[in-house]
XYZ file of C-alpha atoms in Angstrom:
647
model
C 118.544 -28.986 104.793
C 116.927 -26.741 106.836
C 116.308 -27.979 110.351
C 113.345 -25.982 111.366
C 109.809 -27.267 110.852
C 108.266 -26.829 107.620
C 104.923 -25.045 106.964
C 102.852 -26.701 104.791
C 99.999 -24.558 103.669
C 97.149 -26.763 102.234
C 95.098 -25.403 99.301
C 92.122 -27.233 97.798
C 89.989 -26.385 95.361
C 86.498 -27.647 93.749
C 85.824 -27.673 90.099
C 82.512 -25.574 90.087
C 81.066 -23.092 91.702
C 78.366 -23.856 94.898
C 75.423 -22.478 92.922
C 76.240 -24.741 89.900
C 73.473 -27.250 88.930
C 76.003 -30.082 88.479
C 78.417 -29.269 91.218
C 81.277 -31.140 92.158
C 83.056 -30.142 95.628
C 86.064 -31.058 97.292
C 86.234 -29.942 100.950
C 87.813 -30.876 104.407
C 91.244 -31.705 103.050
C 93.942 -32.740 105.524
C 97.117 -34.724 105.418
C 97.684 -37.507 107.714
C 101.087 -39.559 107.813
C 101.156 -43.048 105.630
C 104.062 -44.784 106.044
C 107.287 -42.878 103.938
C 104.535 -40.901 102.487
C 101.015 -39.018 103.351
C 97.434 -39.809 103.243
C 95.670 -36.782 101.185
C 92.259 -36.915 103.064
C 88.786 -35.180 101.809
C 85.181 -35.109 101.195
C 83.762 -35.218 97.850
C 80.458 -34.928 96.278
C 78.635 -33.921 93.106
C 75.065 -33.888 91.844
C 74.793 -35.795 88.821
C 75.672 -39.633 89.541
C 74.771 -43.195 89.055
C 75.367 -46.615 89.123
C 73.410 -49.273 87.240
C 72.933 -51.763 84.471
C 72.380 -51.025 81.043
C 70.461 -53.786 79.211
C 69.980 -53.432 75.453
C 68.904 -56.575 73.920
C 70.995 -59.316 75.139
C 74.244 -57.549 76.300
C 73.954 -56.047 79.607
C 76.920 -54.318 81.241
C 77.478 -52.074 84.359
C 77.376 -48.020 84.055
C 78.761 -45.386 86.481
C 80.189 -41.916 86.446
C 83.425 -41.162 88.478
C 85.687 -38.219 89.608
C 89.284 -38.561 88.381
C 90.933 -37.042 91.498
C 94.861 -35.650 90.953
C 96.864 -33.466 93.532
C 99.188 -30.558 92.571
C 101.739 -28.976 94.780
C 104.543 -26.561 95.251
C 107.751 -27.585 97.262
C 110.667 -25.545 98.687
C 109.168 -22.280 98.130
C 111.087 -19.675 100.561
C 108.286 -16.866 99.861
C 108.999 -14.123 102.335
C 109.604 -15.121 105.848
C 108.709 -12.639 108.432
C 111.118 -13.659 111.678
C 110.285 -16.084 114.067
C 108.641 -14.290 117.318
C 108.470 -15.680 120.740
C 105.319 -14.319 122.263
C 104.136 -14.558 125.905
C 101.180 -17.002 124.799
C 103.914 -19.406 123.110
C 106.116 -19.832 126.374
C 106.510 -23.678 126.608
C 109.213 -26.407 125.961
C 110.825 -27.657 122.949
C 109.617 -30.808 123.405
C 105.813 -29.796 123.918
C 105.905 -28.839 119.995
C 103.853 -32.107 119.343
C 101.356 -31.367 122.100
C 97.600 -30.591 121.426
C 97.815 -27.124 122.680
C 99.417 -25.610 119.961
C 96.250 -24.737 118.146
C 94.621 -23.505 121.370
C 97.935 -21.285 121.671
C 97.656 -20.182 117.952
C 93.824 -19.665 117.956
C 93.382 -16.080 119.447
C 96.463 -14.496 117.273
C 95.721 -11.580 115.373
C 97.021 -13.337 112.198
C 94.472 -15.974 112.244
C 91.552 -13.646 113.301
C 90.061 -14.359 109.867
C 90.128 -18.228 110.242
C 90.176 -21.150 112.509
C 93.499 -22.709 112.624
C 94.047 -26.551 112.427
C 97.167 -28.230 113.411
C 98.193 -31.710 111.692
C 101.310 -33.768 112.443
C 103.130 -34.485 109.390
C 106.325 -36.050 110.995
C 105.374 -36.689 114.787
C 107.156 -34.112 116.908
C 109.198 -32.090 113.928
C 106.632 -30.796 111.155
C 103.150 -29.125 111.228
C 100.478 -28.585 108.844
C 98.595 -25.078 109.519
C 95.825 -24.817 107.825
C 93.376 -21.627 108.080
C 90.237 -21.659 106.466
C 89.294 -18.192 105.744
C 86.516 -16.231 103.401
C 88.347 -13.096 103.384
C 88.147 -11.719 99.567
C 91.105 -11.861 97.563
C 89.859 -10.612 94.474
C 86.276 -10.536 93.579
C 85.875 -13.440 91.378
C 88.808 -15.524 92.597
C 87.409 -15.374 96.161
C 83.949 -16.486 94.854
C 85.381 -19.605 93.046
C 87.631 -20.490 95.893
C 86.604 -19.185 99.346
C 84.321 -22.215 100.157
C 87.393 -24.695 99.858
C 90.547 -22.779 100.006
C 92.133 -23.589 103.050
C 95.131 -21.125 103.761
C 94.779 -17.422 104.745
C 94.707 -15.074 101.902
C 95.986 -11.199 102.476
C 94.717 -8.426 100.422
C 97.325 -5.730 100.103
C 97.151 -3.159 97.295
C 94.818 -5.483 95.682
C 97.227 -8.056 94.903
C 96.524 -11.323 96.634
C 99.282 -13.493 98.703
C 99.126 -17.063 101.006
C 99.988 -16.285 104.651
C 100.696 -19.213 106.909
C 102.374 -19.543 110.390
C 104.525 -22.420 111.871
C 105.980 -23.121 115.461
C 109.174 -24.003 114.871
C 112.774 -23.827 116.922
C 114.793 -20.621 117.133
C 117.800 -20.868 115.633
C 119.476 -18.906 118.478
C 118.368 -20.791 121.443
C 116.305 -23.624 120.251
C 112.956 -22.180 122.096
C 109.668 -22.529 120.285
C 109.054 -19.410 118.406
C 106.047 -18.267 115.960
C 107.255 -18.319 112.132
C 105.391 -16.170 109.855
C 105.648 -16.877 105.436
C 103.928 -14.882 102.979
C 104.238 -15.495 99.077
C 102.092 -14.427 95.950
C 99.535 -17.055 95.078
C 100.586 -16.880 91.635
C 104.034 -17.575 91.986
C 105.567 -21.352 91.733
C 106.010 -24.205 89.317
C 103.034 -26.716 90.393
C 104.095 -30.534 90.499
C 102.092 -33.543 89.886
C 101.692 -35.668 93.406
C 102.349 -39.430 93.195
C 99.287 -41.231 93.677
C 100.006 -44.869 94.287
C 98.138 -47.828 92.651
C 96.425 -48.969 95.904
C 96.592 -48.447 99.789
C 93.920 -45.716 99.453
C 91.349 -45.029 102.364
C 88.095 -46.498 100.878
C 85.426 -44.543 101.744
C 81.729 -45.879 102.888
C 79.697 -46.753 99.816
C 82.729 -45.605 97.375
C 85.726 -46.970 95.602
C 88.754 -45.434 95.111
C 90.911 -47.197 92.499
C 94.480 -45.756 91.683
C 96.118 -45.454 88.229
C 98.761 -47.728 86.839
C 100.957 -44.781 86.475
C 100.574 -43.237 89.754
C 98.938 -39.858 88.450
C 95.640 -39.864 90.106
C 92.804 -41.983 90.996
C 89.071 -42.630 90.114
C 86.627 -42.253 92.775
C 82.982 -43.836 92.190
C 80.063 -45.594 93.774
C 80.542 -48.890 95.077
C 78.351 -51.641 93.569
C 77.194 -53.090 96.549
C 75.708 -49.978 97.831
C 73.661 -49.720 95.015
C 72.455 -53.641 94.936
C 68.970 -55.093 96.231
C 68.757 -58.544 97.145
C 69.248 -59.983 93.703
C 72.220 -57.930 92.914
C 72.943 -54.867 90.790
C 70.374 -54.433 88.260
C 68.749 -51.355 86.329
C 65.936 -50.887 88.633
C 68.154 -51.183 91.748
C 70.565 -48.693 90.789
C 71.607 -45.402 92.518
C 70.797 -42.316 90.735
C 71.438 -38.535 92.098
C 73.567 -36.780 94.265
C 76.861 -38.621 96.087
C 78.483 -37.468 99.281
C 81.744 -39.635 100.256
C 83.390 -38.670 103.078
C 87.154 -39.217 104.568
C 88.621 -40.207 100.925
C 91.907 -41.071 100.982
C 94.690 -41.032 98.389
C 97.779 -42.339 99.106
C 100.439 -39.697 98.377
C 104.115 -41.501 97.737
C 107.186 -39.243 97.949
C 108.931 -38.433 94.750
C 112.446 -39.090 95.010
C 113.253 -35.916 92.886
C 111.834 -33.865 95.620
C 113.526 -33.046 98.815
C 110.261 -32.238 101.179
C 112.731 -31.924 103.966
C 114.176 -28.973 102.746
C 110.962 -27.344 102.184
C 109.641 -24.139 103.778
C 106.711 -24.177 102.231
C 104.684 -26.847 100.536
C 101.004 -25.680 98.710
C 98.760 -28.825 97.957
C 95.743 -28.467 95.706
C 93.322 -31.304 95.368
C 91.591 -31.326 91.932
C 88.890 -33.576 90.433
C 86.957 -33.866 87.044
C 83.625 -35.568 86.296
C 84.184 -38.709 84.133
C 81.761 -41.439 82.937
C 83.045 -44.923 82.460
C 82.764 -46.622 79.092
C 82.802 -50.310 79.701
C 84.741 -52.826 77.484
C 83.054 -54.452 74.621
C 81.840 -54.512 71.152
C 80.362 -51.780 69.006
C 79.260 -50.482 65.994
C 80.391 -47.557 63.948
C 79.227 -45.832 60.604
C 75.776 -44.938 59.855
C 74.662 -46.771 56.261
C 72.350 -43.595 55.867
C 75.160 -41.218 54.870
C 76.899 -44.110 52.989
C 73.997 -44.664 50.854
C 73.254 -41.141 50.147
C 76.724 -40.255 49.196
C 76.532 -37.569 51.588
C 80.066 -35.522 52.214
C 80.363 -36.996 55.517
C 83.052 -39.498 55.288
C 81.256 -41.994 57.200
C 82.958 -44.961 58.459
C 81.727 -48.540 56.653
C 82.532 -51.873 56.103
C 84.250 -53.158 52.773
C 81.586 -56.291 53.095
C 78.478 -54.297 51.570
C 76.575 -56.932 52.997
C 77.097 -55.880 56.694
C 75.364 -52.648 57.510
C 77.834 -51.077 59.752
C 81.582 -52.031 60.825
C 81.691 -53.986 64.189
C 84.483 -53.322 66.575
C 85.063 -56.777 68.413
C 88.656 -56.346 70.035
C 91.772 -54.537 70.235
C 93.584 -56.284 67.644
C 94.747 -54.555 64.474
C 92.401 -54.431 61.377
C 92.632 -53.379 57.374
C 91.506 -50.140 56.054
C 89.889 -50.691 52.536
C 91.415 -53.841 51.894
C 88.548 -55.136 49.717
C 90.507 -58.980 49.730
C 90.948 -59.068 53.456
C 87.849 -57.227 54.468
C 88.257 -54.401 56.741
C 86.978 -50.502 57.846
C 86.682 -47.949 54.937
C 85.523 -44.511 54.739
C 84.433 -42.098 51.877
C 87.092 -40.527 49.658
C 89.624 -43.431 50.957
C 90.841 -45.882 48.545
C 94.309 -47.027 49.180
C 94.821 -49.959 51.612
C 96.428 -49.583 55.058
C 96.191 -50.951 58.391
C 95.006 -49.672 61.770
C 97.703 -50.787 64.198
C 96.968 -53.117 67.455
C 98.415 -50.235 69.589
C 95.749 -47.544 68.475
C 92.975 -47.420 70.844
C 89.967 -48.802 69.280
C 87.221 -48.185 72.234
C 86.770 -51.951 72.637
C 88.997 -51.813 75.904
C 87.038 -49.706 79.073
C 87.893 -46.238 79.083
C 86.394 -43.395 80.912
C 85.788 -40.135 79.035
C 85.044 -36.463 80.442
C 81.257 -35.986 81.377
C 81.374 -32.522 80.331
C 83.245 -30.000 78.017
C 86.179 -28.281 80.256
C 84.576 -25.494 81.524
C 86.403 -21.979 82.085
C 86.829 -22.284 85.721
C 88.558 -25.322 85.040
C 90.994 -23.706 82.256
C 91.764 -20.776 84.565
C 92.692 -23.245 87.274
C 95.098 -24.698 85.100
C 96.632 -21.340 83.761
C 97.190 -20.414 87.535
C 99.378 -23.160 88.133
C 101.699 -22.280 85.233
C 104.779 -20.710 85.291
C 103.862 -16.834 84.497
C 105.574 -17.178 80.839
C 103.561 -20.245 80.329
C 100.193 -18.834 81.529
C 100.862 -15.864 79.101
C 101.430 -18.222 76.276
C 98.032 -20.289 76.934
C 95.945 -17.310 77.692
C 93.522 -16.094 74.535
C 94.084 -12.057 74.888
C 91.890 -11.776 71.557
C 89.212 -13.549 72.808
C 88.348 -11.804 75.954
C 84.419 -11.060 76.547
C 84.008 -12.377 72.753
C 82.044 -15.033 72.108
C 80.912 -15.633 75.579
C 84.793 -16.220 76.586
C 84.397 -14.598 80.142
C 88.044 -15.294 81.541
C 90.085 -12.080 82.197
C 93.627 -11.330 83.251
C 94.486 -9.994 86.510
C 96.978 -7.167 85.873
C 98.121 -7.122 89.541
C 101.130 -8.877 90.955
C 99.351 -12.080 90.886
C 98.491 -12.315 87.125
C 95.693 -14.759 87.691
C 93.242 -15.761 85.300
C 89.797 -15.182 87.019
C 87.033 -16.780 85.269
C 83.579 -14.838 85.286
C 81.720 -17.488 84.092
C 83.349 -20.573 85.453
C 80.629 -23.015 84.497
C 80.627 -22.521 81.184
C 82.264 -24.217 78.654
C 85.879 -23.234 77.596
C 86.167 -21.898 74.191
C 89.179 -19.893 72.367
C 91.365 -22.884 72.363
C 94.157 -24.447 69.716
C 95.292 -27.884 69.280
C 98.396 -27.080 71.799
C 96.409 -25.450 74.393
C 94.473 -28.900 74.619
C 97.057 -31.140 74.503
C 98.929 -29.040 77.493
C 95.908 -29.311 79.607
C 95.247 -32.893 78.852
C 99.183 -33.359 79.719
C 98.985 -31.475 82.630
C 95.528 -33.155 84.155
C 97.132 -36.733 83.384
C 94.807 -37.587 80.457
C 94.648 -37.946 77.179
C 92.744 -37.075 73.598
C 89.885 -39.679 72.904
C 89.908 -41.421 69.329
C 87.287 -41.207 67.028
C 86.494 -44.802 67.534
C 86.137 -43.918 71.080
C 83.939 -40.922 70.328
C 81.155 -43.200 68.506
C 81.374 -45.871 71.336
C 80.664 -43.247 74.010
C 78.023 -41.369 71.688
C 76.280 -44.579 70.825
C 77.393 -47.565 73.296
C 75.863 -50.652 72.847
C 73.179 -49.923 70.446
C 73.463 -50.575 66.256
C 73.920 -47.246 64.372
C 70.698 -45.369 63.858
C 70.333 -43.540 60.378
C 71.039 -39.743 60.731
C 71.050 -40.284 64.704
C 72.853 -37.695 67.058
C 74.976 -38.457 70.303
C 71.186 -39.226 72.330
C 70.159 -41.673 69.877
C 67.828 -40.565 67.694
C 67.758 -37.993 64.619
C 65.935 -35.451 66.230
C 67.285 -32.145 67.298
C 65.953 -29.196 68.730
C 68.442 -26.516 68.515
C 69.222 -24.148 71.551
C 67.983 -20.450 71.748
C 66.391 -19.319 75.171
C 68.411 -19.349 78.409
C 66.159 -19.237 81.489
C 68.293 -17.875 84.653
C 70.948 -15.444 85.136
C 73.691 -17.599 84.132
C 75.285 -17.874 87.831
C 75.281 -21.444 88.044
C 71.382 -22.176 87.793
C 70.520 -22.107 83.924
C 68.392 -24.057 81.742
C 68.436 -23.372 78.279
C 65.671 -24.601 75.746
C 66.177 -27.710 73.406
C 68.617 -30.596 73.593
C 71.735 -29.087 71.762
C 73.410 -25.926 70.701
C 74.036 -26.098 67.097
C 72.070 -24.378 64.163
C 72.653 -22.961 60.977
C 75.462 -20.469 60.116
C 72.755 -17.684 59.868
C 73.720 -15.027 62.881
C 69.825 -14.935 63.464
C 69.814 -18.619 64.626
C 72.920 -18.886 66.478
C 72.131 -15.639 68.635
C 71.114 -17.189 72.256
C 68.521 -14.795 73.888
C 68.241 -14.404 77.767
C 71.180 -14.766 80.344
C 73.881 -13.027 79.033
C 73.109 -13.572 75.558
C 75.480 -13.684 72.312
C 76.974 -15.996 70.175
C 79.009 -19.024 71.880
C 79.028 -21.921 74.277
C 76.743 -23.037 76.852
C 77.352 -24.784 80.339
C 77.625 -28.368 79.792
C 74.664 -29.517 81.382
C 72.424 -26.797 79.841
C 69.691 -29.263 78.882
C 69.120 -30.563 82.357
C 65.914 -29.752 84.099
C 66.686 -28.197 87.728
C 64.458 -30.513 89.216
C 66.180 -33.550 88.394
C 68.854 -32.693 90.407
C 67.681 -30.369 93.017
C 64.567 -32.355 93.937
C 66.414 -35.500 93.471
C 64.381 -37.061 90.480
C 67.286 -37.698 88.568
C 67.007 -40.700 86.126
C 69.928 -42.837 84.662
C 70.912 -41.341 81.451
C 69.481 -44.205 79.227
C 66.373 -45.421 81.476
C 63.933 -45.053 78.620
C 66.285 -46.235 76.150
C 67.958 -49.253 77.722
C 64.972 -51.002 78.706
C 65.579 -54.057 76.723
C 63.328 -53.086 73.729
C 66.334 -52.736 71.348
C 66.663 -49.566 69.018
C 66.273 -46.261 70.816
C 62.641 -44.728 71.436
C 61.800 -42.076 69.323
C 61.315 -39.784 72.242
C 63.832 -40.409 75.010
C 65.351 -39.087 78.422
C 68.844 -39.018 76.448
C 67.130 -37.001 73.988
C 65.789 -34.612 76.348
C 68.946 -33.847 78.051
C 71.558 -34.369 75.012
C 73.150 -37.016 76.599
C 75.221 -39.684 75.071
C 74.645 -43.445 75.713
C 77.219 -43.655 79.063
C 75.893 -40.090 80.292
C 78.163 -37.826 78.605
C 76.520 -34.297 77.563
C 76.913 -32.280 74.613
C 79.223 -34.918 72.198
C 76.859 -33.252 69.890
C 76.629 -29.462 69.566
C 78.280 -26.603 71.742
C 82.077 -26.868 70.639
C 83.991 -28.863 68.418
C 86.075 -31.784 70.038
C 89.443 -32.822 68.864
C 89.858 -36.831 68.533
C 92.722 -38.564 67.202
C 91.852 -39.763 63.551
C 92.558 -42.777 61.091
C 93.249 -40.731 58.037
C 96.930 -40.120 58.508
C 99.888 -42.002 59.506
C 100.363 -39.757 62.590
C 97.135 -40.566 63.659
C 97.328 -44.319 63.501
C 100.719 -43.932 65.175
C 98.953 -42.724 68.412
C 99.063 -45.426 71.195
C 97.037 -43.903 73.962
C 99.702 -42.841 76.164
C 98.489 -40.535 79.242
C 100.010 -37.246 80.084
C 102.505 -37.509 83.214
C 100.988 -34.400 84.684
C 104.206 -32.116 84.113
C 104.688 -30.104 80.798
C 108.005 -29.245 79.355
C 109.531 -27.058 81.667
C 110.913 -24.820 79.275
C 108.253 -24.433 76.421
C 105.485 -25.292 78.374
C 104.146 -27.643 75.501
C 102.831 -30.933 75.964
C 105.647 -33.736 75.477
C 103.778 -36.873 75.270
C 105.181 -39.812 73.352
C 102.988 -40.437 69.961
C 100.706 -37.446 70.686
C 100.490 -35.326 67.366
C 102.684 -32.156 67.650
C 102.077 -28.395 67.710
C 101.086 -28.573 63.977
C 98.011 -30.915 64.819
C 98.390 -33.453 62.097
C 96.634 -36.216 63.376
C 94.176 -34.732 65.551
C 90.683 -33.764 63.780
C 87.257 -32.631 64.831
C 84.230 -34.401 65.856
C 81.100 -33.734 67.132
C 79.927 -30.157 65.708
C 79.525 -26.822 67.527
C 77.407 -23.698 68.121
C 78.630 -22.204 64.772
C 77.869 -25.211 62.416
C 74.776 -26.834 60.683
C 73.322 -29.783 62.446
C 74.633 -32.496 60.026
C 78.217 -31.778 61.160
C 77.054 -32.893 64.603
C 75.742 -36.602 63.897
C 77.689 -39.243 65.511
C 78.752 -40.815 62.396
C 79.776 -37.742 60.543
C 83.555 -37.328 59.606
C 83.216 -33.976 57.131
C 86.321 -32.265 59.356
C 87.585 -35.752 61.117
C 91.129 -35.129 59.710
C 91.028 -31.108 59.201
C 94.327 -29.329 60.035
C 93.514 -26.535 62.044
C 95.925 -26.173 65.217
C 94.668 -22.395 65.728
C 92.461 -20.953 68.512
C 88.971 -20.933 67.751
C 85.881 -19.258 69.197
C 83.861 -22.839 68.400
C 86.672 -25.316 69.888
C 86.809 -27.041 73.299
C 88.408 -29.357 75.284
C 87.410 -33.056 76.077
C 89.796 -35.855 77.159
C 89.814 -39.716 78.161
C 91.877 -41.827 80.134
C 92.159 -45.720 79.759
C 90.529 -47.637 82.492
C 93.093 -48.971 85.510
C 94.752 -52.268 84.463
C 94.782 -51.470 80.583
C 97.221 -48.413 80.161
C 100.052 -48.702 77.804
C 103.208 -49.910 79.457
C 105.396 -47.136 80.560
C 108.317 -48.319 78.304
C 106.304 -47.445 75.533
C 105.183 -43.916 76.673
C 109.059 -42.835 77.638
């Protein structure tokens, strides 16, 4: 164990550009002592947020969005320790190491001339966090994404990015204070997942921090009371628009497998993903239109033909195509099977990613991996093809740099999807959850898309330079397979995916006139209106974007024993250390059997984007593709599978 004080250089990142219309930003990250662990304190905000009541027919439910927040860290990195000097301005007694003069002493040093230092006590009198905010370039694109929230001094030497930090410690020779300097490559190291407590968090004003049962992160969202009027929370008294929460605190628990005391450098990276909450409750699946017309869509239907749709009214198992006992069935299925109790059916509350994963988020994921695993996950053949704009920095850092970080991330395989979801402590969604998140509490509408109507307006014109502020004509990115009809005009042009919120008018978020995702549809009038705001913006019932079109999304299906064996275990934040693969109990393997496709993509015809369409629900295609993306889910806290069932 080292006796000198540890240098902890905190890093944080916001997963979208500052110019993005749906920006999520984490800032002002700091550590404070909390019992045997620490409190990770930060500010967080994003543009497209709400908390309201949805009230179709006679079944009102609360609706809100949230941020899934988790943290990664590297511990016990030597880096390169550049001596321990005793400059004249550091001439004070060892017992003054916890004095407030330390920041003042260090503030004028040349090593910190590009930033303002901040010192935080981690262990009183012993350890210091020295955090240096800097806007100095590292590499062009990396600094553009991270300059506003990175909190360590970055040094550029021959084009290679490095992290540099300072610590005050006792000299090994005479026990006097000295200034230690550490430096290492930004791209090095093997990031681990911080244990975030189930409770004991710092609750922000007007916000809620709810820890997950498996201690892998927490959901942060609006407090209901802040959106109520005198009569309580209602559709007319809800909150809609930008949210800013300050002094949010996550209780970071010590991990018994990590020797923090022996650390020379600890880098902490706080991350967040926007989610929508899908509340507990019954819903319907299938579409009578595709069943009656015999379309090649393999839609769900009830064996009892007197019923128009199949109702999911609980998490208990049910029969498949069992004419004597009743149950769920679909086109092309004849043999009787059973859906197990443990298979996530969507009745129980869960969260789903609001947007498809973007290229900046996937690059951040890659940059926390070991170099060999980063190489494994990068689609070298996809660079600059089909609007994929993540490049490989061939310098010493080997970073992956997203030139269009807000654009949906394509060129992924099932193995890539599973690896990201495991690393982010999420899980794949099931196809039943897909239909509930899209359709919500409404009964199916014939031929409907995720926004609740059968109307679709293909995208073709991009307005804006695609630097974050962009609006696209239409309400969905899927057309026919004709190249001319798939080509996007304007912006960067070409064939390929769009940003997650491409169909939201800028005025809605910048002028504060954002409306809730279902304000017109869910007004107590029953069936969705012919034209509504969900349709205009391509939103699902619960506010998720582009469940129809843009990129195919993997969902666990009911067609095979492997799919039905899925129990909803979440990733634990750590991939297999040797292979870099996901290693979660009950998930489909590398061959992808058990995981099919829902929602359609920019390269497919509109009928594949209908909510009920299951044409490729059990397609086995585990390879990277230009029209496949990532969207994950997580069971709401309190309903997670038992830990012993997910080992």
